[in-house]
Amino acid sequence: MVRLTLETAKRLIAVAEQKSRQMGLSSNIAIVDDGGNLVAFTRMDQARIAGIEISKNKAWTSVSMQMPTANLAQSAQPGGPTFGVNTTNFGRVVILGGGIPLVYRERIVGGIGVSGGSSAQDIEIANAAVQYFASMYGRTSNIDAQIGSSQQYS
């Protein structure tokens, strides 16, 4: 069984930071374990202060809801099946893109949350770290389908 270590979390942050810089952004990046507990966090220079909690909560949401936060964005619209979900858990559930679970052998072992740009930009940065995580364990194919899926993991 793979456990998310501090060393792995630091590597994921480094990958996300590099991607953020390449895109000309300053981001807040959070990594949580399988229980949604913070393992590592960084706030790049000039990153918005509000993004600190947003990034942490995106990571937490991706683990607790067992899906990318972008998937919640669509279903949480008025009339959608999860409308109002962002008002639960003391407002901690985030429906903005940029939170993605870290999955190993169909088991969530953690999550990443990024806040610094648009939802699409945050997703791109988080995806870079998720793809790096997958490559660490020899899983480089079909990762995009897993990331964008609304599949829930047990």
Short mmCIF file of N, CA and C in Angstrom, two decimals:
data_model
loop_
_atom_site.label_atom_id
_atom_site.label_comp_id
_atom_site.label_asym_id
_atom_site.label_seq_id
_atom_site.Cartn_x
_atom_site.Cartn_y
_atom_site.Cartn_z
N MET A 1 0.84 -1.19 0.00
CA MET A 1 0.00 0.00 0.00
C MET A 1 0.89 1.25 0.00
N VAL A 2 0.52 2.20 -0.80
CA VAL A 2 1.27 3.45 -0.89
C VAL A 2 0.69 4.45 0.10
N ARG A 3 1.58 5.07 0.86
CA ARG A 3 1.18 6.15 1.77
C ARG A 3 1.85 7.42 1.26
N LEU A 4 1.14 8.50 1.34
CA LEU A 4 1.67 9.77 0.90
C LEU A 4 2.63 10.31 1.96
N THR A 5 3.90 10.40 1.61
CA THR A 5 4.91 10.88 2.55
C THR A 5 5.15 12.37 2.34
N LEU A 6 5.80 12.98 3.30
CA LEU A 6 6.18 14.38 3.18
C LEU A 6 7.10 14.57 1.98
N GLU A 7 8.03 13.66 1.78
CA GLU A 7 8.96 13.76 0.65
C GLU A 7 8.21 13.75 -0.68
N THR A 8 7.25 12.86 -0.83
CA THR A 8 6.44 12.83 -2.06
C THR A 8 5.64 14.11 -2.20
N ALA A 9 5.05 14.58 -1.12
CA ALA A 9 4.27 15.82 -1.16
C ALA A 9 5.13 17.00 -1.60
N LYS A 10 6.37 17.06 -1.12
CA LYS A 10 7.28 18.14 -1.51
C LYS A 10 7.60 18.07 -3.00
N ARG A 11 7.76 16.85 -3.52
CA ARG A 11 8.02 16.69 -4.96
C ARG A 11 6.83 17.16 -5.77
N LEU A 12 5.63 16.81 -5.33
CA LEU A 12 4.42 17.22 -6.05
C LEU A 12 4.28 18.74 -6.04
N ILE A 13 4.58 19.35 -4.91
CA ILE A 13 4.53 20.81 -4.84
C ILE A 13 5.55 21.42 -5.79
N ALA A 14 6.75 20.86 -5.84
CA ALA A 14 7.78 21.38 -6.74
C ALA A 14 7.33 21.32 -8.20
N VAL A 15 6.68 20.22 -8.59
CA VAL A 15 6.18 20.09 -9.96
C VAL A 15 5.09 21.13 -10.22
N ALA A 16 4.17 21.27 -9.28
CA ALA A 16 3.08 22.24 -9.43
C ALA A 16 3.62 23.67 -9.46
N GLU A 17 4.60 23.95 -8.62
CA GLU A 17 5.22 25.28 -8.60
C GLU A 17 5.87 25.60 -9.94
N GLN A 18 6.59 24.64 -10.48
CA GLN A 18 7.25 24.83 -11.77
C GLN A 18 6.22 25.10 -12.86
N LYS A 19 5.14 24.34 -12.89
CA LYS A 19 4.09 24.54 -13.89
C LYS A 19 3.45 25.91 -13.72
N SER A 20 3.21 26.31 -12.49
CA SER A 20 2.62 27.62 -12.21
C SER A 20 3.52 28.74 -12.73
N ARG A 21 4.82 28.62 -12.49
CA ARG A 21 5.77 29.62 -12.99
C ARG A 21 5.77 29.67 -14.51
N GLN A 22 5.75 28.50 -15.15
CA GLN A 22 5.72 28.44 -16.61
C GLN A 22 4.50 29.16 -17.17
N MET A 23 3.41 29.12 -16.42
CA MET A 23 2.17 29.77 -16.85
C MET A 23 2.10 31.23 -16.42
N GLY A 24 3.13 31.71 -15.72
CA GLY A 24 3.16 33.10 -15.29
C GLY A 24 2.26 33.39 -14.11
N LEU A 25 2.02 32.38 -13.29
CA LEU A 25 1.11 32.53 -12.14
C LEU A 25 1.85 32.36 -10.82
N SER A 26 1.25 32.88 -9.77
CA SER A 26 1.69 32.63 -8.39
C SER A 26 0.55 31.89 -7.72
N SER A 27 0.83 30.69 -7.26
CA SER A 27 -0.23 29.82 -6.73
C SER A 27 -0.01 29.42 -5.29
N ASN A 28 -1.11 29.07 -4.66
CA ASN A 28 -1.11 28.37 -3.38
C ASN A 28 -1.33 26.91 -3.72
N ILE A 29 -0.51 26.03 -3.13
CA ILE A 29 -0.57 24.61 -3.46
C ILE A 29 -0.61 23.82 -2.16
N ALA A 30 -1.62 22.97 -2.04
CA ALA A 30 -1.78 22.15 -0.83
C ALA A 30 -1.83 20.67 -1.20
N ILE A 31 -1.20 19.85 -0.38
CA ILE A 31 -1.25 18.40 -0.52
C ILE A 31 -1.79 17.83 0.79
N VAL A 32 -2.81 16.97 0.67
CA VAL A 32 -3.38 16.32 1.85
C VAL A 32 -3.26 14.81 1.72
N ASP A 33 -3.37 14.11 2.85
CA ASP A 33 -3.31 12.65 2.84
C ASP A 33 -4.70 12.07 2.61
N ASP A 34 -4.83 10.76 2.73
CA ASP A 34 -6.10 10.08 2.45
C ASP A 34 -7.21 10.44 3.44
N GLY A 35 -6.87 11.06 4.54
CA GLY A 35 -7.87 11.53 5.50
C GLY A 35 -8.17 13.02 5.36
N GLY A 36 -7.58 13.65 4.35
CA GLY A 36 -7.79 15.07 4.12
C GLY A 36 -6.94 15.96 5.02
N ASN A 37 -5.97 15.38 5.70
CA ASN A 37 -5.09 16.13 6.60
C ASN A 37 -3.94 16.75 5.81
N LEU A 38 -3.63 17.98 6.09
CA LEU A 38 -2.57 18.69 5.39
C LEU A 38 -1.22 18.00 5.61
N VAL A 39 -0.52 17.73 4.51
CA VAL A 39 0.82 17.15 4.56
C VAL A 39 1.85 18.21 4.22
N ALA A 40 1.55 19.02 3.20
CA ALA A 40 2.49 20.07 2.78
C ALA A 40 1.71 21.18 2.10
N PHE A 41 2.27 22.38 2.19
CA PHE A 41 1.63 23.56 1.61
C PHE A 41 2.70 24.57 1.23
N THR A 42 2.46 25.28 0.13
CA THR A 42 3.32 26.41 -0.19
C THR A 42 2.48 27.55 -0.76
N ARG A 43 2.90 28.74 -0.45
CA ARG A 43 2.30 29.94 -1.04
C ARG A 43 3.43 30.64 -1.78
N MET A 44 3.32 30.64 -3.11
CA MET A 44 4.34 31.29 -3.92
C MET A 44 4.28 32.79 -3.68
N ASP A 45 5.39 33.48 -3.93
CA ASP A 45 5.44 34.93 -3.77
C ASP A 45 4.30 35.57 -4.57
N GLN A 46 3.63 36.51 -3.97
CA GLN A 46 2.52 37.27 -4.54
C GLN A 46 1.24 36.47 -4.78
N ALA A 47 1.18 35.24 -4.30
CA ALA A 47 -0.06 34.48 -4.42
C ALA A 47 -1.10 35.11 -3.49
N ARG A 48 -2.35 35.09 -3.92
CA ARG A 48 -3.41 35.71 -3.13
C ARG A 48 -3.57 35.03 -1.77
N ILE A 49 -3.76 35.83 -0.75
CA ILE A 49 -3.95 35.31 0.60
C ILE A 49 -5.22 34.47 0.68
N ALA A 50 -6.28 34.87 0.00
CA ALA A 50 -7.53 34.10 0.03
C ALA A 50 -7.32 32.70 -0.51
N GLY A 51 -6.35 32.53 -1.40
CA GLY A 51 -6.09 31.23 -2.00
C GLY A 51 -5.50 30.21 -1.05
N ILE A 52 -5.00 30.66 0.10
CA ILE A 52 -4.43 29.72 1.08
C ILE A 52 -5.49 28.69 1.48
N GLU A 53 -6.61 29.17 2.02
CA GLU A 53 -7.67 28.26 2.46
C GLU A 53 -8.38 27.61 1.28
N ILE A 54 -8.50 28.32 0.17
CA ILE A 54 -9.15 27.74 -1.01
C ILE A 54 -8.37 26.51 -1.49
N SER A 55 -7.04 26.62 -1.59
CA SER A 55 -6.25 25.48 -2.05
C SER A 55 -6.33 24.31 -1.07
N LYS A 56 -6.26 24.60 0.21
CA LYS A 56 -6.37 23.53 1.22
C LYS A 56 -7.73 22.84 1.10
N ASN A 57 -8.78 23.64 0.95
CA ASN A 57 -10.12 23.08 0.87
C ASN A 57 -10.39 22.36 -0.45
N LYS A 58 -9.73 22.79 -1.53
CA LYS A 58 -9.85 22.04 -2.79
C LYS A 58 -9.25 20.65 -2.62
N ALA A 59 -8.08 20.58 -2.00
CA ALA A 59 -7.44 19.28 -1.76
C ALA A 59 -8.32 18.41 -0.87
N TRP A 60 -8.83 18.99 0.22
CA TRP A 60 -9.69 18.26 1.15
C TRP A 60 -10.96 17.78 0.44
N THR A 61 -11.56 18.64 -0.36
CA THR A 61 -12.79 18.29 -1.08
C THR A 61 -12.55 17.13 -2.04
N SER A 62 -11.43 17.16 -2.74
CA SER A 62 -11.16 16.08 -3.71
C SER A 62 -11.05 14.72 -3.02
N VAL A 63 -10.52 14.71 -1.81
CA VAL A 63 -10.42 13.46 -1.05
C VAL A 63 -11.77 13.10 -0.43
N SER A 64 -12.41 14.05 0.21
CA SER A 64 -13.65 13.74 0.93
C SER A 64 -14.81 13.42 -0.01
N MET A 65 -14.82 14.02 -1.19
CA MET A 65 -15.89 13.74 -2.16
C MET A 65 -15.46 12.69 -3.18
N GLN A 66 -14.21 12.27 -3.12
CA GLN A 66 -13.65 11.22 -3.97
C GLN A 66 -13.78 11.53 -5.46
N MET A 67 -13.49 12.77 -5.80
CA MET A 67 -13.54 13.20 -7.20
C MET A 67 -12.87 14.54 -7.36
N PRO A 68 -12.48 14.88 -8.59
CA PRO A 68 -11.95 16.22 -8.83
C PRO A 68 -13.01 17.28 -8.52
N THR A 69 -12.57 18.39 -7.98
CA THR A 69 -13.52 19.45 -7.65
C THR A 69 -14.21 20.01 -8.89
N ALA A 70 -13.57 19.93 -10.04
CA ALA A 70 -14.19 20.40 -11.28
C ALA A 70 -15.46 19.62 -11.59
N ASN A 71 -15.51 18.35 -11.19
CA ASN A 71 -16.71 17.55 -11.42
C ASN A 71 -17.87 18.07 -10.59
N LEU A 72 -17.57 18.59 -9.40
CA LEU A 72 -18.62 19.15 -8.56
C LEU A 72 -19.16 20.46 -9.14
N ALA A 73 -18.32 21.20 -9.81
CA ALA A 73 -18.73 22.50 -10.34
C ALA A 73 -19.95 22.36 -11.23
N GLN A 74 -19.97 21.37 -12.09
CA GLN A 74 -21.10 21.18 -12.99
C GLN A 74 -22.34 20.69 -12.25
N SER A 75 -22.17 19.69 -11.39
CA SER A 75 -23.34 19.11 -10.73
C SER A 75 -23.90 20.00 -9.62
N ALA A 76 -23.14 21.00 -9.18
CA ALA A 76 -23.60 21.87 -8.09
C ALA A 76 -24.35 23.11 -8.60
N GLN A 77 -24.55 23.19 -9.90
CA GLN A 77 -25.31 24.31 -10.45
C GLN A 77 -26.78 24.17 -10.06
N PRO A 78 -27.54 25.29 -10.03
CA PRO A 78 -28.97 25.19 -9.70
C PRO A 78 -29.66 24.14 -10.56
N GLY A 79 -30.40 23.28 -9.90
CA GLY A 79 -31.09 22.19 -10.58
C GLY A 79 -30.24 20.93 -10.71
N GLY A 80 -28.95 21.03 -10.39
CA GLY A 80 -28.05 19.88 -10.49
C GLY A 80 -28.21 18.93 -9.31
N PRO A 81 -27.70 17.72 -9.45
CA PRO A 81 -27.88 16.71 -8.39
C PRO A 81 -27.18 17.03 -7.07
N THR A 82 -26.15 17.90 -7.09
CA THR A 82 -25.48 18.25 -5.83
C THR A 82 -25.59 19.74 -5.53
N PHE A 83 -26.65 20.37 -6.04
CA PHE A 83 -26.84 21.80 -5.78
C PHE A 83 -26.83 22.05 -4.28
N GLY A 84 -26.01 23.01 -3.86
CA GLY A 84 -25.91 23.37 -2.45
C GLY A 84 -24.84 22.64 -1.68
N VAL A 85 -24.15 21.70 -2.33
CA VAL A 85 -23.13 20.92 -1.62
C VAL A 85 -22.05 21.82 -1.03
N ASN A 86 -21.79 22.95 -1.67
CA ASN A 86 -20.75 23.86 -1.19
C ASN A 86 -21.15 24.58 0.09
N THR A 87 -22.36 24.42 0.53
CA THR A 87 -22.77 25.02 1.80
C THR A 87 -22.67 24.02 2.95
N THR A 88 -22.28 22.79 2.65
CA THR A 88 -22.15 21.76 3.68
C THR A 88 -20.75 21.78 4.29
N ASN A 89 -20.56 21.02 5.34
CA ASN A 89 -19.25 20.90 5.98
C ASN A 89 -18.67 22.26 6.34
N PHE A 90 -19.53 23.13 6.88
CA PHE A 90 -19.14 24.47 7.30
C PHE A 90 -18.54 25.28 6.15
N GLY A 91 -19.02 25.02 4.93
CA GLY A 91 -18.55 25.76 3.76
C GLY A 91 -17.20 25.29 3.25
N ARG A 92 -16.73 24.19 3.72
CA ARG A 92 -15.40 23.72 3.34
C ARG A 92 -15.37 23.05 1.95
N VAL A 93 -16.50 22.58 1.48
CA VAL A 93 -16.56 21.94 0.16
C VAL A 93 -16.42 23.01 -0.91
N VAL A 94 -15.42 22.85 -1.77
CA VAL A 94 -15.13 23.81 -2.83
C VAL A 94 -15.56 23.22 -4.17
N ILE A 95 -16.29 24.00 -4.95
CA ILE A 95 -16.76 23.52 -6.25
C ILE A 95 -16.03 24.18 -7.41
N LEU A 96 -14.89 24.79 -7.13
CA LEU A 96 -14.05 25.37 -8.17
C LEU A 96 -13.02 24.33 -8.60
N GLY A 97 -12.68 24.31 -9.87
CA GLY A 97 -11.68 23.37 -10.36
C GLY A 97 -10.32 23.63 -9.75
N GLY A 98 -9.52 22.57 -9.61
CA GLY A 98 -8.17 22.70 -9.09
C GLY A 98 -7.87 21.77 -7.95
N GLY A 99 -8.84 20.96 -7.54
CA GLY A 99 -8.63 19.94 -6.53
C GLY A 99 -8.76 18.57 -7.19
N ILE A 100 -7.75 17.72 -7.03
CA ILE A 100 -7.76 16.40 -7.68
C ILE A 100 -7.24 15.35 -6.70
N PRO A 101 -7.95 14.23 -6.59
CA PRO A 101 -7.45 13.16 -5.73
C PRO A 101 -6.19 12.52 -6.32
N LEU A 102 -5.34 12.02 -5.46
CA LEU A 102 -4.17 11.25 -5.86
C LEU A 102 -4.54 9.78 -5.66
N VAL A 103 -4.54 9.04 -6.74
CA VAL A 103 -5.05 7.67 -6.73
C VAL A 103 -3.94 6.69 -7.05
N TYR A 104 -3.86 5.64 -6.25
CA TYR A 104 -2.93 4.55 -6.50
C TYR A 104 -3.71 3.24 -6.41
N ARG A 105 -3.71 2.48 -7.50
CA ARG A 105 -4.44 1.21 -7.56
C ARG A 105 -5.89 1.38 -7.13
N GLU A 106 -6.54 2.39 -7.70
CA GLU A 106 -7.95 2.69 -7.47
C GLU A 106 -8.29 3.01 -6.02
N ARG A 107 -7.28 3.44 -5.27
CA ARG A 107 -7.48 3.86 -3.88
C ARG A 107 -6.94 5.27 -3.72
N ILE A 108 -7.74 6.14 -3.13
CA ILE A 108 -7.30 7.51 -2.90
C ILE A 108 -6.28 7.51 -1.77
N VAL A 109 -5.10 8.05 -2.06
CA VAL A 109 -4.05 8.13 -1.05
C VAL A 109 -3.79 9.57 -0.64
N GLY A 110 -4.46 10.53 -1.29
CA GLY A 110 -4.29 11.93 -0.97
C GLY A 110 -4.96 12.80 -2.00
N GLY A 111 -4.64 14.09 -1.95
CA GLY A 111 -5.22 15.03 -2.90
C GLY A 111 -4.36 16.27 -3.01
N ILE A 112 -4.52 16.96 -4.13
CA ILE A 112 -3.84 18.23 -4.35
C ILE A 112 -4.88 19.30 -4.58
N GLY A 113 -4.60 20.50 -4.09
CA GLY A 113 -5.45 21.65 -4.33
C GLY A 113 -4.59 22.82 -4.75
N VAL A 114 -5.00 23.49 -5.83
CA VAL A 114 -4.26 24.63 -6.36
C VAL A 114 -5.20 25.82 -6.48
N SER A 115 -4.74 26.99 -6.06
CA SER A 115 -5.48 28.22 -6.21
C SER A 115 -4.52 29.34 -6.57
N GLY A 116 -4.75 29.96 -7.71
CA GLY A 116 -3.87 31.04 -8.14
C GLY A 116 -4.27 31.65 -9.46
N GLY A 117 -5.01 30.91 -10.24
CA GLY A 117 -5.45 31.40 -11.55
C GLY A 117 -6.93 31.11 -11.73
N SER A 118 -7.34 30.97 -12.98
CA SER A 118 -8.71 30.55 -13.25
C SER A 118 -8.84 29.07 -12.89
N SER A 119 -10.06 28.56 -12.85
CA SER A 119 -10.24 27.14 -12.57
C SER A 119 -9.48 26.29 -13.58
N ALA A 120 -9.56 26.66 -14.86
CA ALA A 120 -8.86 25.90 -15.90
C ALA A 120 -7.35 25.90 -15.67
N GLN A 121 -6.80 27.04 -15.27
CA GLN A 121 -5.37 27.12 -14.99
C GLN A 121 -4.99 26.30 -13.75
N ASP A 122 -5.81 26.39 -12.72
CA ASP A 122 -5.55 25.61 -11.50
C ASP A 122 -5.60 24.11 -11.79
N ILE A 123 -6.54 23.69 -12.63
CA ILE A 123 -6.64 22.28 -13.02
C ILE A 123 -5.38 21.87 -13.77
N GLU A 124 -4.91 22.70 -14.69
CA GLU A 124 -3.71 22.37 -15.46
C GLU A 124 -2.49 22.19 -14.55
N ILE A 125 -2.37 23.06 -13.57
CA ILE A 125 -1.25 22.97 -12.62
C ILE A 125 -1.38 21.70 -11.77
N ALA A 126 -2.56 21.45 -11.25
CA ALA A 126 -2.79 20.25 -10.44
C ALA A 126 -2.56 18.99 -11.27
N ASN A 127 -3.01 18.99 -12.52
CA ASN A 127 -2.81 17.83 -13.40
C ASN A 127 -1.33 17.51 -13.58
N ALA A 128 -0.50 18.53 -13.67
CA ALA A 128 0.95 18.30 -13.82
C ALA A 128 1.47 17.49 -12.64
N ALA A 129 1.05 17.84 -11.44
CA ALA A 129 1.48 17.11 -10.25
C ALA A 129 0.88 15.72 -10.21
N VAL A 130 -0.37 15.57 -10.60
CA VAL A 130 -1.03 14.26 -10.61
C VAL A 130 -0.34 13.34 -11.61
N GLN A 131 0.00 13.86 -12.76
CA GLN A 131 0.69 13.04 -13.76
C GLN A 131 2.08 12.63 -13.26
N TYR A 132 2.75 13.53 -12.57
CA TYR A 132 4.05 13.18 -11.98
C TYR A 132 3.87 12.07 -10.95
N PHE A 133 2.84 12.20 -10.10
CA PHE A 133 2.55 11.18 -9.09
C PHE A 133 2.32 9.83 -9.77
N ALA A 134 1.54 9.82 -10.83
CA ALA A 134 1.27 8.57 -11.54
C ALA A 134 2.54 7.98 -12.12
N SER A 135 3.42 8.83 -12.66
CA SER A 135 4.66 8.33 -13.25
C SER A 135 5.61 7.75 -12.19
N MET A 136 5.50 8.23 -10.96
CA MET A 136 6.33 7.70 -9.87
C MET A 136 6.06 6.21 -9.64
N TYR A 137 4.85 5.78 -9.96
CA TYR A 137 4.45 4.40 -9.71
C TYR A 137 4.21 3.63 -11.00
N GLY A 138 4.79 4.13 -12.10
CA GLY A 138 4.74 3.41 -13.36
C GLY A 138 3.42 3.48 -14.09
N ARG A 139 2.56 4.39 -13.70
CA ARG A 139 1.26 4.52 -14.36
C ARG A 139 1.27 5.80 -15.19
N THR A 140 1.59 5.67 -16.46
CA THR A 140 1.66 6.85 -17.31
C THR A 140 0.59 6.84 -18.38
N SER A 141 -0.12 5.74 -18.56
CA SER A 141 -1.13 5.70 -19.60
C SER A 141 -2.52 5.90 -19.00
N ASN A 142 -3.39 6.49 -19.78
CA ASN A 142 -4.81 6.65 -19.44
C ASN A 142 -5.05 7.49 -18.20
N ILE A 143 -4.07 8.27 -17.77
CA ILE A 143 -4.23 9.05 -16.56
C ILE A 143 -5.24 10.19 -16.74
N ASP A 144 -5.32 10.77 -17.94
CA ASP A 144 -6.25 11.87 -18.17
C ASP A 144 -7.70 11.43 -17.97
N ALA A 145 -8.02 10.21 -18.41
CA ALA A 145 -9.38 9.71 -18.24
C ALA A 145 -9.70 9.59 -16.75
N GLN A 146 -8.74 9.18 -15.98
CA GLN A 146 -8.93 9.03 -14.54
C GLN A 146 -9.13 10.39 -13.89
N ILE A 147 -8.34 11.38 -14.29
CA ILE A 147 -8.41 12.70 -13.69
C ILE A 147 -9.76 13.37 -13.96
N GLY A 148 -10.21 13.30 -15.20
CA GLY A 148 -11.44 13.99 -15.57
C GLY A 148 -12.70 13.20 -15.27
N SER A 149 -12.58 12.02 -14.74
CA SER A 149 -13.71 11.15 -14.51
C SER A 149 -14.49 11.56 -13.28
N SER A 150 -15.77 11.27 -13.29
CA SER A 150 -16.57 11.48 -12.08
C SER A 150 -16.67 10.20 -11.27
N GLN A 151 -15.87 9.20 -11.69
CA GLN A 151 -15.84 7.92 -10.98
C GLN A 151 -15.48 8.14 -9.52
N GLN A 152 -16.16 7.42 -8.66
CA GLN A 152 -15.80 7.50 -7.24
C GLN A 152 -14.94 6.30 -6.91
N TYR A 153 -14.00 6.51 -6.02
CA TYR A 153 -13.03 5.47 -5.66
C TYR A 153 -13.35 4.98 -4.27
N SER A 154 -13.17 3.69 -4.08
CA SER A 154 -13.42 3.14 -2.73
C SER A 154 -12.13 2.72 -2.08
#
